PDB file of C-alpha atoms in Angstrom:
ATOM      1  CA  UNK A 873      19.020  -6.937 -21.565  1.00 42.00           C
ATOM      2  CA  UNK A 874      18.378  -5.120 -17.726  1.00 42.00           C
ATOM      3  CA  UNK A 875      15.374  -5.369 -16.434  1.00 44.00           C
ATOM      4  CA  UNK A 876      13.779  -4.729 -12.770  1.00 45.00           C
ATOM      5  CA  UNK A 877      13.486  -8.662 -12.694  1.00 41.00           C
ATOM      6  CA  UNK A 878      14.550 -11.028 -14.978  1.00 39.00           C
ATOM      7  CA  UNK A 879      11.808 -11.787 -17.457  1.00 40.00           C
ATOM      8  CA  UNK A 880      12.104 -15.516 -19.135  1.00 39.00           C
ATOM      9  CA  UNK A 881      10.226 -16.652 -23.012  1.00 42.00           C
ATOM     10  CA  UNK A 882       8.291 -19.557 -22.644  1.00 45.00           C
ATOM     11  CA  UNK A 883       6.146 -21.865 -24.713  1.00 46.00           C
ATOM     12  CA  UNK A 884       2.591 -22.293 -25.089  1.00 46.00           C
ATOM     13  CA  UNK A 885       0.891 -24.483 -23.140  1.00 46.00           C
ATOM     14  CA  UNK A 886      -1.521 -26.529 -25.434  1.00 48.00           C
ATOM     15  CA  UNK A 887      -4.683 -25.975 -23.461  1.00 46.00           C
ATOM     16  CA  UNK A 888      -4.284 -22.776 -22.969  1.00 50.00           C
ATOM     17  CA  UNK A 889      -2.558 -21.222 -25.905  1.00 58.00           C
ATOM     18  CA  UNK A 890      -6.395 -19.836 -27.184  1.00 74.00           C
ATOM     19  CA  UNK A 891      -7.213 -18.125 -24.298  1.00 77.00           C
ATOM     20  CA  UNK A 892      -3.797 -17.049 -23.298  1.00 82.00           C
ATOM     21  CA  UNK A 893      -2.972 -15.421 -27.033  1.00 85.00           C
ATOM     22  CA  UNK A 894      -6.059 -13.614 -26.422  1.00 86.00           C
ATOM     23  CA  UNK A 895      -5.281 -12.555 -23.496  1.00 85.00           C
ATOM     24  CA  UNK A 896      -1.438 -10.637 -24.781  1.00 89.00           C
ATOM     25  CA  UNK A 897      -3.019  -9.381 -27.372  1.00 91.00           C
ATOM     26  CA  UNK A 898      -5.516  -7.859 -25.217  1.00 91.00           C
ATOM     27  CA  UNK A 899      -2.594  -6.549 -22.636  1.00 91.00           C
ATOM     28  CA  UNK A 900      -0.545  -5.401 -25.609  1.00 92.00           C
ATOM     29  CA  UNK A 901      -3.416  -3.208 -27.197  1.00 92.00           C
ATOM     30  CA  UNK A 902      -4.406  -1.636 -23.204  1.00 92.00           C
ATOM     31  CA  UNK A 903      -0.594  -0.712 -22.787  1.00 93.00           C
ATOM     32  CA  UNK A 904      -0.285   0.807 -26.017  1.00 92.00           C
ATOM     33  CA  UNK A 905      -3.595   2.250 -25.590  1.00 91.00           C
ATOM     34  CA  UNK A 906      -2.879   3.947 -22.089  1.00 90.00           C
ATOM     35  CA  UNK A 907       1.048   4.705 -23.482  1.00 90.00           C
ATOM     36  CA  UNK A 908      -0.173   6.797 -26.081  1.00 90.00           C
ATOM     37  CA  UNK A 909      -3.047   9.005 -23.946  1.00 89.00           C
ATOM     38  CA  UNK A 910      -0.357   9.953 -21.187  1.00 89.00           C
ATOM     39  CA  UNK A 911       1.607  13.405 -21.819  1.00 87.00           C
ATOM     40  CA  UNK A 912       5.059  13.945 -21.156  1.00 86.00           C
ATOM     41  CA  UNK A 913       4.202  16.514 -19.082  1.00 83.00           C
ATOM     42  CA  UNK A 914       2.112  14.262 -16.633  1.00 87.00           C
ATOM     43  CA  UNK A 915       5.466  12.192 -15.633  1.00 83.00           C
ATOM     44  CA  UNK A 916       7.876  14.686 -15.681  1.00 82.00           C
ATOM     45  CA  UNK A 917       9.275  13.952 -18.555  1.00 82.00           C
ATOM     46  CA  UNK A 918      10.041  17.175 -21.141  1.00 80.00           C
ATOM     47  CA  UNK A 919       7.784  17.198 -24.417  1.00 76.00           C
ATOM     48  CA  UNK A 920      10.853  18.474 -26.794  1.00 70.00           C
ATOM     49  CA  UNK A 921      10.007  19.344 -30.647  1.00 70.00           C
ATOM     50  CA  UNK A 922      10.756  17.025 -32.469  1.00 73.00           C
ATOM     51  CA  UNK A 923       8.301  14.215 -30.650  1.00 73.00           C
ATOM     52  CA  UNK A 924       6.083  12.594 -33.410  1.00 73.00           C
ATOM     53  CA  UNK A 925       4.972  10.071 -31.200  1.00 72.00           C
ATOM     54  CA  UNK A 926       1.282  10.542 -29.279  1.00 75.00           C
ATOM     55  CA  UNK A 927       1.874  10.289 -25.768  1.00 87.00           C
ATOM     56  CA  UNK A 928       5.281   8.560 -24.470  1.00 90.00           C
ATOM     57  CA  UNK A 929       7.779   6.768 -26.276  1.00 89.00           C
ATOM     58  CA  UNK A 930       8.258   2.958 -25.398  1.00 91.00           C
ATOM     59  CA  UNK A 931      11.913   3.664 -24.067  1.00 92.00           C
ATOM     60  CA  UNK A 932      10.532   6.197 -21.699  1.00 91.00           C
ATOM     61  CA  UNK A 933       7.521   3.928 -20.479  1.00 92.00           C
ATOM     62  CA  UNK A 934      10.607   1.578 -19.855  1.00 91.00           C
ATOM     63  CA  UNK A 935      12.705   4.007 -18.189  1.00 91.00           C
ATOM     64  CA  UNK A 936      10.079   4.807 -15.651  1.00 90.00           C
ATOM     65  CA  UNK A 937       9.210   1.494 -15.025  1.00 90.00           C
ATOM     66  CA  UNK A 938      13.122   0.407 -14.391  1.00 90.00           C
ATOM     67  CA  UNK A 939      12.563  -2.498 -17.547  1.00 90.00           C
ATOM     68  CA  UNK A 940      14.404  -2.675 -20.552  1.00 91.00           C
ATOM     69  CA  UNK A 941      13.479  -1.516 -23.918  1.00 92.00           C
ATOM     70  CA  UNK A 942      13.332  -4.975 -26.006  1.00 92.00           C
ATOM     71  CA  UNK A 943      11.665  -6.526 -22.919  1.00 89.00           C
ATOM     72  CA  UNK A 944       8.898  -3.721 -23.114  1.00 92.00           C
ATOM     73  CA  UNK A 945       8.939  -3.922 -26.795  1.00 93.00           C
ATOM     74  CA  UNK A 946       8.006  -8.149 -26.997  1.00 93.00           C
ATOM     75  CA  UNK A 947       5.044  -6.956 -24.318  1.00 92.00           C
ATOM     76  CA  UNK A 948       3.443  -5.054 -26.630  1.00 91.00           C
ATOM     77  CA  UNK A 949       4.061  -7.034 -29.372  1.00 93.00           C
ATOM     78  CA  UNK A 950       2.181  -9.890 -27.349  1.00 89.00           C
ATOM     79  CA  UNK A 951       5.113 -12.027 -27.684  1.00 91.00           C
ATOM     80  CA  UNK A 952       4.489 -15.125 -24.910  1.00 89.00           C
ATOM     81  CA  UNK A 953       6.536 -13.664 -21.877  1.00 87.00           C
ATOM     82  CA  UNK A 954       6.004 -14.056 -18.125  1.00 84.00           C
ATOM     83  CA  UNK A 955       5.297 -11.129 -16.447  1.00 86.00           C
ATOM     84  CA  UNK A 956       6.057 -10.606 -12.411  1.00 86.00           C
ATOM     85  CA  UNK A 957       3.918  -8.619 -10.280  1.00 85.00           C
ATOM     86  CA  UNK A 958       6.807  -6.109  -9.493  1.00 85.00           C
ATOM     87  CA  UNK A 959       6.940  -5.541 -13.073  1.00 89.00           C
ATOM     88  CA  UNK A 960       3.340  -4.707 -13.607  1.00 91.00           C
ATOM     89  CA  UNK A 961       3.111  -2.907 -10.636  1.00 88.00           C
ATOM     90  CA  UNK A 962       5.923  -0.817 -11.727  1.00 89.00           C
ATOM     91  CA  UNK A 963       3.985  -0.371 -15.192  1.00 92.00           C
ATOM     92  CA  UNK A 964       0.760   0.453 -13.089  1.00 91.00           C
ATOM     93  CA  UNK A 965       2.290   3.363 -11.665  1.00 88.00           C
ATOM     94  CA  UNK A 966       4.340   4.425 -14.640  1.00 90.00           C
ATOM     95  CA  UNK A 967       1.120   4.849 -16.851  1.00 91.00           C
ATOM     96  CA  UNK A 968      -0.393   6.400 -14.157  1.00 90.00           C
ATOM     97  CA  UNK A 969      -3.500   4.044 -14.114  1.00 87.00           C
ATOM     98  CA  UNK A 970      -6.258   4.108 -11.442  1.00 82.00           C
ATOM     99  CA  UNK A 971      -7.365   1.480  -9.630  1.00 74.00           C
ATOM    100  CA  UNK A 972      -9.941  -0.052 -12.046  1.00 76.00           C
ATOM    101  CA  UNK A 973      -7.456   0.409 -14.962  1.00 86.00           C
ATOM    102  CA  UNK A 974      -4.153  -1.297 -12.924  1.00 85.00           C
ATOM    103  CA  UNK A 975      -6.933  -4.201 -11.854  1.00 81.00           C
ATOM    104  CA  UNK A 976      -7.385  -4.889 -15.399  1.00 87.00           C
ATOM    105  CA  UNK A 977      -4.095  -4.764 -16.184  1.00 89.00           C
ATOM    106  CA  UNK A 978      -3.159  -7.407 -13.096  1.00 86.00           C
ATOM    107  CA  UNK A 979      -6.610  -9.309 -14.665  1.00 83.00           C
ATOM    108  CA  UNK A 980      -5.075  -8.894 -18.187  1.00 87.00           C
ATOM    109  CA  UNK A 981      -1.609 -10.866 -17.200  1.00 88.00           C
ATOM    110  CA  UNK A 982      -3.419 -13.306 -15.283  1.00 84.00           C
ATOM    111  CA  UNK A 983      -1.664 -12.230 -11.795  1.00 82.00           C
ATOM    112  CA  UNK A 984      -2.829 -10.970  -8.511  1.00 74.00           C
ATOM    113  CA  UNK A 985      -2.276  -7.425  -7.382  1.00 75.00           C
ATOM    114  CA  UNK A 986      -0.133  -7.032  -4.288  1.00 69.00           C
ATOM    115  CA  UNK A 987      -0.888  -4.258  -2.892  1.00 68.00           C
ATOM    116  CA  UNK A 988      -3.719  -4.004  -0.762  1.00 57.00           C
ATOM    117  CA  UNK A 989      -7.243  -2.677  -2.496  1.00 51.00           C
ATOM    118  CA  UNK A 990      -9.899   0.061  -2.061  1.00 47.00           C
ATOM    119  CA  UNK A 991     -12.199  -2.510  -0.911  1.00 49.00           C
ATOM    120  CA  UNK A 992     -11.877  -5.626   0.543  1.00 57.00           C
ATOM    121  CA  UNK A 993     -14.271  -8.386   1.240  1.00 59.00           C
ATOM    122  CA  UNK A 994     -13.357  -8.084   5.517  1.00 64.00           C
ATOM    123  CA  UNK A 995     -14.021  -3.914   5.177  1.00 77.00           C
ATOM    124  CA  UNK A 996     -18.100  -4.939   4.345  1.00 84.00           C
ATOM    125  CA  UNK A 997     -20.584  -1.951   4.487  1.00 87.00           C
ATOM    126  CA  UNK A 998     -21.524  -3.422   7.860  1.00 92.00           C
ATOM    127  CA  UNK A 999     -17.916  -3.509   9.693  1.00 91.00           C
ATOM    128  CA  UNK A1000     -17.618   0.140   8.450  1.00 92.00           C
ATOM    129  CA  UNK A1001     -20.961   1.309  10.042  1.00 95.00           C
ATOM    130  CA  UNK A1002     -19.866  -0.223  13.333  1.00 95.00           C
ATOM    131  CA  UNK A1003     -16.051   1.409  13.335  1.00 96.00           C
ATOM    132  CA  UNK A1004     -18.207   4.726  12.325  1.00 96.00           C
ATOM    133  CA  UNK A1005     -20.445   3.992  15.544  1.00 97.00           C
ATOM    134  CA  UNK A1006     -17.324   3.325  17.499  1.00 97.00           C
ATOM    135  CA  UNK A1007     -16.897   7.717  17.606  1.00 97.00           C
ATOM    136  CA  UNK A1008     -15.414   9.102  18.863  1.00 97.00           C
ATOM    137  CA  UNK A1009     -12.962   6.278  19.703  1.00 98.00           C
ATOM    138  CA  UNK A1010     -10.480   5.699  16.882  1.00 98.00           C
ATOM    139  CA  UNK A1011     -11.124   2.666  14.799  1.00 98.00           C
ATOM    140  CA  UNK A1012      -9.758   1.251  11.741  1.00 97.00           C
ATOM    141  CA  UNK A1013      -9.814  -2.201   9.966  1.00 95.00           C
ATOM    142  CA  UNK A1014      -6.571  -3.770   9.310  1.00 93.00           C
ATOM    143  CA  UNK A1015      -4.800  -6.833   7.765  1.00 89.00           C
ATOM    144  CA  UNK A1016      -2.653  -9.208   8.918  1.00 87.00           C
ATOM    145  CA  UNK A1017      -0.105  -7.392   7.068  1.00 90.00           C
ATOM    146  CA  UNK A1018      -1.132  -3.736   8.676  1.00 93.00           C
ATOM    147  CA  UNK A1019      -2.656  -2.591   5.757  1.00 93.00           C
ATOM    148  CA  UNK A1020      -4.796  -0.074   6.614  1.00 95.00           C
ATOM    149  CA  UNK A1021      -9.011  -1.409   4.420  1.00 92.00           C
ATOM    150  CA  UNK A1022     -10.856   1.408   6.425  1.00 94.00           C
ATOM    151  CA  UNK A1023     -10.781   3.718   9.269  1.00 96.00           C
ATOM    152  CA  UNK A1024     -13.072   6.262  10.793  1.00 97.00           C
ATOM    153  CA  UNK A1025     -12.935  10.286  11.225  1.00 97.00           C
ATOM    154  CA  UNK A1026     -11.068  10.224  14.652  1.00 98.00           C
ATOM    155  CA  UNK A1027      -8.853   7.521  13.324  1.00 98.00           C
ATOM    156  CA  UNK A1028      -8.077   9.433  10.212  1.00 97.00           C
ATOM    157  CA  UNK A1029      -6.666  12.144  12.056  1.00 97.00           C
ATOM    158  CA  UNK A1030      -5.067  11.169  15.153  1.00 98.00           C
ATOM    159  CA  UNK A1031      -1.478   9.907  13.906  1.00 98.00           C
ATOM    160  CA  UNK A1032      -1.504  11.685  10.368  1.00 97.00           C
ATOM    161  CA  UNK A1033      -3.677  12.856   7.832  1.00 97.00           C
ATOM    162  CA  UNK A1034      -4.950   9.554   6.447  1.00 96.00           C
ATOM    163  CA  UNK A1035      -6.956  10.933   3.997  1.00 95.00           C
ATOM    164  CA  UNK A1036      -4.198  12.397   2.112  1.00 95.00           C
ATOM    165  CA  UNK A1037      -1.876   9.250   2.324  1.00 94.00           C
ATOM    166  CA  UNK A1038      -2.131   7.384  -1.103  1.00 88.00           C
ATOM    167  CA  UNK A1039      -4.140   4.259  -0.562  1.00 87.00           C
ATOM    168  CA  UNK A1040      -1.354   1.792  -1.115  1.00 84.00           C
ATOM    169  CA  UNK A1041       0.798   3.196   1.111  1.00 91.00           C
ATOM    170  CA  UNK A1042      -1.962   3.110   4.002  1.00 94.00           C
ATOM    171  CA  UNK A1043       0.301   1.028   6.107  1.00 95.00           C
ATOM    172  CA  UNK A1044       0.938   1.068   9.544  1.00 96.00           C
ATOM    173  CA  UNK A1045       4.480  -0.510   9.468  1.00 96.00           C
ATOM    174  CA  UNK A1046       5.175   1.444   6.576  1.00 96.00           C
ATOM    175  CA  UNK A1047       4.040   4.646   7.834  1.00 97.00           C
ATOM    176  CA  UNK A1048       6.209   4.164  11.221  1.00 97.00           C
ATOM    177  CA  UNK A1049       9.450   3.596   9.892  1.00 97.00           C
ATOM    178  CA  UNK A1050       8.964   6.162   6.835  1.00 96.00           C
ATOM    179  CA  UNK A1051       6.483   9.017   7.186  1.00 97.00           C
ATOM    180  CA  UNK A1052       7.656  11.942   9.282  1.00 97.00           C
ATOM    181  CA  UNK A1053       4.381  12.884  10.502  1.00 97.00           C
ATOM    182  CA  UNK A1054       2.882   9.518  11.695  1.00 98.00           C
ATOM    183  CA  UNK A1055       6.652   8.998  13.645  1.00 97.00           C
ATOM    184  CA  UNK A1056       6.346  12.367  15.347  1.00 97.00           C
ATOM    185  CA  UNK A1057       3.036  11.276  16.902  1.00 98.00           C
ATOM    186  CA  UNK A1058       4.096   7.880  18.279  1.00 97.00           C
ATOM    187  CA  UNK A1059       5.442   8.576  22.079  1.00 97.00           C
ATOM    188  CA  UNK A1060       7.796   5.248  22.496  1.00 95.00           C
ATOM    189  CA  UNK A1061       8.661   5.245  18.433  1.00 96.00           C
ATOM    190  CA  UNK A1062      11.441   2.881  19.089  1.00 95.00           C
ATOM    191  CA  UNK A1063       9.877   0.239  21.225  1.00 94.00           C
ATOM    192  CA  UNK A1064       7.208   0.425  18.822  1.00 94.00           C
ATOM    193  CA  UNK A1065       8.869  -0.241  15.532  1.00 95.00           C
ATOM    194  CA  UNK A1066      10.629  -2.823  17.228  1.00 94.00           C
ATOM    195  CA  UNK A1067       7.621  -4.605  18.529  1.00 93.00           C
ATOM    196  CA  UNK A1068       5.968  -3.805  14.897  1.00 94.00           C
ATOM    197  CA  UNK A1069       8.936  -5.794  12.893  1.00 95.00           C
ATOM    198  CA  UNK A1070       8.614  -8.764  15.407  1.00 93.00           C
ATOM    199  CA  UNK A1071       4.698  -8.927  15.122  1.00 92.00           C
ATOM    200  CA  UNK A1072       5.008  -9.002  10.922  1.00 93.00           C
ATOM    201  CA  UNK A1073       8.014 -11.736  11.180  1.00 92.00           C
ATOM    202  CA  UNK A1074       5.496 -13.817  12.783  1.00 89.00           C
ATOM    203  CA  UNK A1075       2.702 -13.346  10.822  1.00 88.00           C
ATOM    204  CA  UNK A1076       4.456 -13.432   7.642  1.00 88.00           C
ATOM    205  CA  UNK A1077       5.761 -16.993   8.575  1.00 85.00           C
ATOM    206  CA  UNK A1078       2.329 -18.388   7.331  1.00 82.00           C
ATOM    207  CA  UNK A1079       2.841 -16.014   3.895  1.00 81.00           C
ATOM    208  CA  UNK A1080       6.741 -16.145   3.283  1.00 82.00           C
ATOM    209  CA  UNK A1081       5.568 -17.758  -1.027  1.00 75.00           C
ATOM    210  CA  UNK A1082       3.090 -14.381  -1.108  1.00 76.00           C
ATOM    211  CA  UNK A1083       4.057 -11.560  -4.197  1.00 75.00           C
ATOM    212  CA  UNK A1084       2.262  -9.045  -1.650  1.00 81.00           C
ATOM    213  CA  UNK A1085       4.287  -9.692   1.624  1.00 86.00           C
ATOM    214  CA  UNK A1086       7.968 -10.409  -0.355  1.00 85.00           C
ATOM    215  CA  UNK A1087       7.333  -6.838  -1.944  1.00 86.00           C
ATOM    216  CA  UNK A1088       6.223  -5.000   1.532  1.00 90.00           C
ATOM    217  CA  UNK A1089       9.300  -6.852   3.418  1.00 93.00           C
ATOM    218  CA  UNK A1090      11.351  -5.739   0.055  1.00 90.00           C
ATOM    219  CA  UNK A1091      10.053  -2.202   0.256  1.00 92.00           C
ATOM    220  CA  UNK A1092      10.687  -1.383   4.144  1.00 95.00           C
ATOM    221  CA  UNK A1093      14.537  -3.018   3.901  1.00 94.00           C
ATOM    222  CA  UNK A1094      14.799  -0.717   1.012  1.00 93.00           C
ATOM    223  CA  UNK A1095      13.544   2.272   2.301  1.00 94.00           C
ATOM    224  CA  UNK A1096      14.217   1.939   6.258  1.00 96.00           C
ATOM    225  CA  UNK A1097      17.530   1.537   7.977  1.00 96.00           C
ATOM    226  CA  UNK A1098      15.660   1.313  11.066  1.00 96.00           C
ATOM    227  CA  UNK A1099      13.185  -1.712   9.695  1.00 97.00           C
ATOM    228  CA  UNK A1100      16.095  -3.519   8.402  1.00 96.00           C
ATOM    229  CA  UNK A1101      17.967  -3.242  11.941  1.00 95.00           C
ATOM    230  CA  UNK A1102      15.169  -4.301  14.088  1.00 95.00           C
ATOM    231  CA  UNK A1103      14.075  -7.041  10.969  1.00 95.00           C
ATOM    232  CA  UNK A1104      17.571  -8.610  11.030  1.00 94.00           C
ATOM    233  CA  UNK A1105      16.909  -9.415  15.366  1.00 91.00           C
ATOM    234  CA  UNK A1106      14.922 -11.756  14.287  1.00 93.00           C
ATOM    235  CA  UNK A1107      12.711 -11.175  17.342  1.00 91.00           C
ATOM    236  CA  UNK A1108       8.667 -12.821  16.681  1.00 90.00           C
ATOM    237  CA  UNK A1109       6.509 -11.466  19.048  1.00 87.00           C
ATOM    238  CA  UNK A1110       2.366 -12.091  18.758  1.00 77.00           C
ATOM    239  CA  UNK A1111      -0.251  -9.621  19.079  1.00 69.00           C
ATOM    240  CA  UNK A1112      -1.440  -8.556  22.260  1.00 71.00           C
ATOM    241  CA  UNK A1113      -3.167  -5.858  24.264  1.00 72.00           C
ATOM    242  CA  UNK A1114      -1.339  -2.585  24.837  1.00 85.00           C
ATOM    243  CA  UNK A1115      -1.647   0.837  26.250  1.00 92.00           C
ATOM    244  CA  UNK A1116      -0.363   3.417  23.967  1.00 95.00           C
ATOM    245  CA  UNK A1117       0.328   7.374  23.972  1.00 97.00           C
ATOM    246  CA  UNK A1118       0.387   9.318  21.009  1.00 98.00           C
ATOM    247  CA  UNK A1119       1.058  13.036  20.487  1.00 98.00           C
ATOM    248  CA  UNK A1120      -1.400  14.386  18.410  1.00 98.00           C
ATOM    249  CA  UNK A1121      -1.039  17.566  16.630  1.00 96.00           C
ATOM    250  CA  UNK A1122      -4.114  19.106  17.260  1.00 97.00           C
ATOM    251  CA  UNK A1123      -4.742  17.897  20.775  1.00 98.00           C
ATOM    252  CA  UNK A1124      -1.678  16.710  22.606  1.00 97.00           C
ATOM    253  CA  UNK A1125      -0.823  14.060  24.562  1.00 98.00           C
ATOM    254  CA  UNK A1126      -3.572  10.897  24.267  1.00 98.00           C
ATOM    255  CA  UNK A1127      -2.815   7.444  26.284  1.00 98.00           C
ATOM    256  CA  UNK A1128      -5.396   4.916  25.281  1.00 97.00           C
ATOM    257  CA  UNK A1129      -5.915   1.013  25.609  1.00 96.00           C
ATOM    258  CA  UNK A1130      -5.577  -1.078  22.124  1.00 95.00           C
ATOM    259  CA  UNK A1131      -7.707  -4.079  21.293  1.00 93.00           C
ATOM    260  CA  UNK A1132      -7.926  -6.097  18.422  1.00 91.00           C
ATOM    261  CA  UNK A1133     -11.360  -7.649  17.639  1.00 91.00           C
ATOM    262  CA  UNK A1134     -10.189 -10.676  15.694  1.00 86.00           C
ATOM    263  CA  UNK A1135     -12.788 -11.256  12.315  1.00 84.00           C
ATOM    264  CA  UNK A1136     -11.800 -14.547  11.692  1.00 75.00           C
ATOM    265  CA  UNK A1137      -9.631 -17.618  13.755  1.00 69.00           C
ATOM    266  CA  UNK A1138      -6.616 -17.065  12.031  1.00 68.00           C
ATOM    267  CA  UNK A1139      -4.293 -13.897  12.969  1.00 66.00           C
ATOM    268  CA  UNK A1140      -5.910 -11.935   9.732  1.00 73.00           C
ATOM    269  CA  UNK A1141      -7.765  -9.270   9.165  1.00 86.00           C
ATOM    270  CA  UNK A1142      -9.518  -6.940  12.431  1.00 91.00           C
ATOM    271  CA  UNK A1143     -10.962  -4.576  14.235  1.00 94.00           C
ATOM    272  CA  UNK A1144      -8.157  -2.192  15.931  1.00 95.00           C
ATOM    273  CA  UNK A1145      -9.589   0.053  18.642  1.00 97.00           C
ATOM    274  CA  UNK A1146      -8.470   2.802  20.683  1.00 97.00           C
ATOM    275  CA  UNK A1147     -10.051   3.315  23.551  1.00 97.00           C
ATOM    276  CA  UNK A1148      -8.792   6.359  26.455  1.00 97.00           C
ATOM    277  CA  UNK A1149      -7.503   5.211  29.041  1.00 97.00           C
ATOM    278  CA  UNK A1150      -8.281   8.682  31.015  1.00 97.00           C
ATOM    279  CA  UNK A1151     -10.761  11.250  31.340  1.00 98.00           C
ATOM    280  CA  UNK A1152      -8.507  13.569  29.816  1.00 98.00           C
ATOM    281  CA  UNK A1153      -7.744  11.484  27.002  1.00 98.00           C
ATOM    282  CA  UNK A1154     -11.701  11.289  26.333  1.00 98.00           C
ATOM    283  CA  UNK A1155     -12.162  14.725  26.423  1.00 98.00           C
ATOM    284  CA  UNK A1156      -8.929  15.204  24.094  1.00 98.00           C
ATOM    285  CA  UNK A1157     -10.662  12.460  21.447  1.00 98.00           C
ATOM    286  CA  UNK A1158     -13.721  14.068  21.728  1.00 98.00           C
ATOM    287  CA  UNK A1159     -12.044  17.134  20.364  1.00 98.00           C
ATOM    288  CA  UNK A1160     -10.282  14.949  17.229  1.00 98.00           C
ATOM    289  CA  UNK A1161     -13.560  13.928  16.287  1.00 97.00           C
ATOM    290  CA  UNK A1162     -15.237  17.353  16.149  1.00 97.00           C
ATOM    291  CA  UNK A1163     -12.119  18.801  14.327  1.00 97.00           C
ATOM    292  CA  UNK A1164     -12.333  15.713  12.046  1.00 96.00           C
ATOM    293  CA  UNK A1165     -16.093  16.422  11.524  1.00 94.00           C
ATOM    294  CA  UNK A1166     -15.590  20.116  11.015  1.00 93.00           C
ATOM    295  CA  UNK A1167     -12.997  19.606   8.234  1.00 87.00           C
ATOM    296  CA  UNK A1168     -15.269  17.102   6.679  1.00 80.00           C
ATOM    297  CA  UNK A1169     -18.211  19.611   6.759  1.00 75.00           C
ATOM    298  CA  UNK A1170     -15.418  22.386   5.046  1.00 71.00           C
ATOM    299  CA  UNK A1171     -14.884  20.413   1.861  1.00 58.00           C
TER     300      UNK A1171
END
């Protein structure tokens, strides 16, 4: 049997047999549930005449979601298998579930989701009204892991169009080394990534046993030549002040001073801030918030 990751039949432990029975039958019934409900149509998949089944077939949720068939098969038969969070996350995205439904799935299997969430306990109401405040400086709130929890207007626009990036891949190292438009706008790209790969081997030291960081350092080697040349240096380098020039698409050049406002001891989550570094600069933010504001005002 292939699967994405090898999938291993295990016993019951006495304890919590009740509660985890409950618990597949429960996952088994919400898969089949969300299985049947999805159209071929909505996954690219061609609807043919001869389908009898309501929604998609079993082999095709397991073709999208890189598992095999029997594997897929036992899951919604409940049968007592481990599940690993690529697995799920795979079947997330296959059934096309939003974010409450893929949190009760992750709930469901008794795992923890990966990838980073709409909202997090360090993005409070509070630490958003003060990067809002921050206008028209660029602010955002990030992770140790440069996930990207929340951002504000001139933020949003001044290395991409954040708003139409899907939330888990709100990234900053991910973004760099794979989206064309957020590349384009960083000035030094090279010396950048570079520095970016070194910062994340350092902080991941303290996470190397984490589902979340193995599949973000698993996803840039797979999708960057470029991450997996500057990873394999094996340069660490910690986080510091730096002055930094972006080319922004609707006002040119910007050079401004970043700062990280540290929320807690450890290197975790913070408060990334851009501040110009010239009057020209300020003036040229100025004009990324308005434009930000103005768009928001057209929709």
């Amino acid at each position: 049997m292939t699967t994405m990751a090898q999938e291993s039949i295990t016993g019951p432990r006495p304890r919590e047999a009740g509660e985890a029975d409950i618990r597949r039958h429960e996952l088994a019934a919400f898969l089949r549930h969300r299985r049947e409900h999805i159209a071929p149509e909505q996954v690219g998949l061609p609807r043919g005449r001869r389908r009898r089944t309501p929604g998609l077939r079993r082999e095709e949720v397991a073709q999208l979601s890189a598992v095999g068939v029997t594997w897929y098969t036992w899951l919604e038969q409940a049968r007592d298998i481990q599940v690993s969070v690529q697995v799920l996350d795979a079947l997330a995205r296959a059934l096309l579930l939003d974010a409450g439904e893929r949190g009760h799935l992750f709930q469901l299997a008794g795992a923890v989701d990966p990838t980073p969430a709409t909202t997090c306990p360090s993005a409070t109401p509070a630490l958003r009204a003060v990067i809002e405040a921050l206008e028209p400086m660029p602010a955002c709130i990030q992770n140790s892991r440069y996930d990207i929890l929340a951002y504000n207007r001139t933020y949003g626009l001044l290395l991409c169009d954040l708003d139409e990036i899907p939330p888990e891949d709100r990234n900053c190292i991910v973004l760099s080394y794979t989206n064309d438009e957020w590349r384009s706008s960083i000035v030094h790209l090279e010396e950048t990534q570079r520095l970016m790969a070194a910062r994340f081997r350092a902080a991941m030291a303290g996470h190397l046993a984490e589902p979340a960081w193995k599949m973000l350092l698993k996803r840039l080697r797979t999708e960057s030549p470029e991450f997996r040349q500057a990873w394999d240096r094996h340069e660490v380098i910690t986080h510091r002040t730096k002055r930094k020039e972006f080319l922004n698409r609707h006002v040119g050049r910007v050079l401004v001073d970043h700062t990280d406002l540290w929320l807690s001891p450890d290197v975790g989550p913070r408060v990334v801030t851009y501040v110009p570094a010239d009057e020209e600069s300020r003036l040229r933010l100025k004009k990324l918030h308005d434009i930000a504001r103005a768009r928001e005002t057209d929709f």
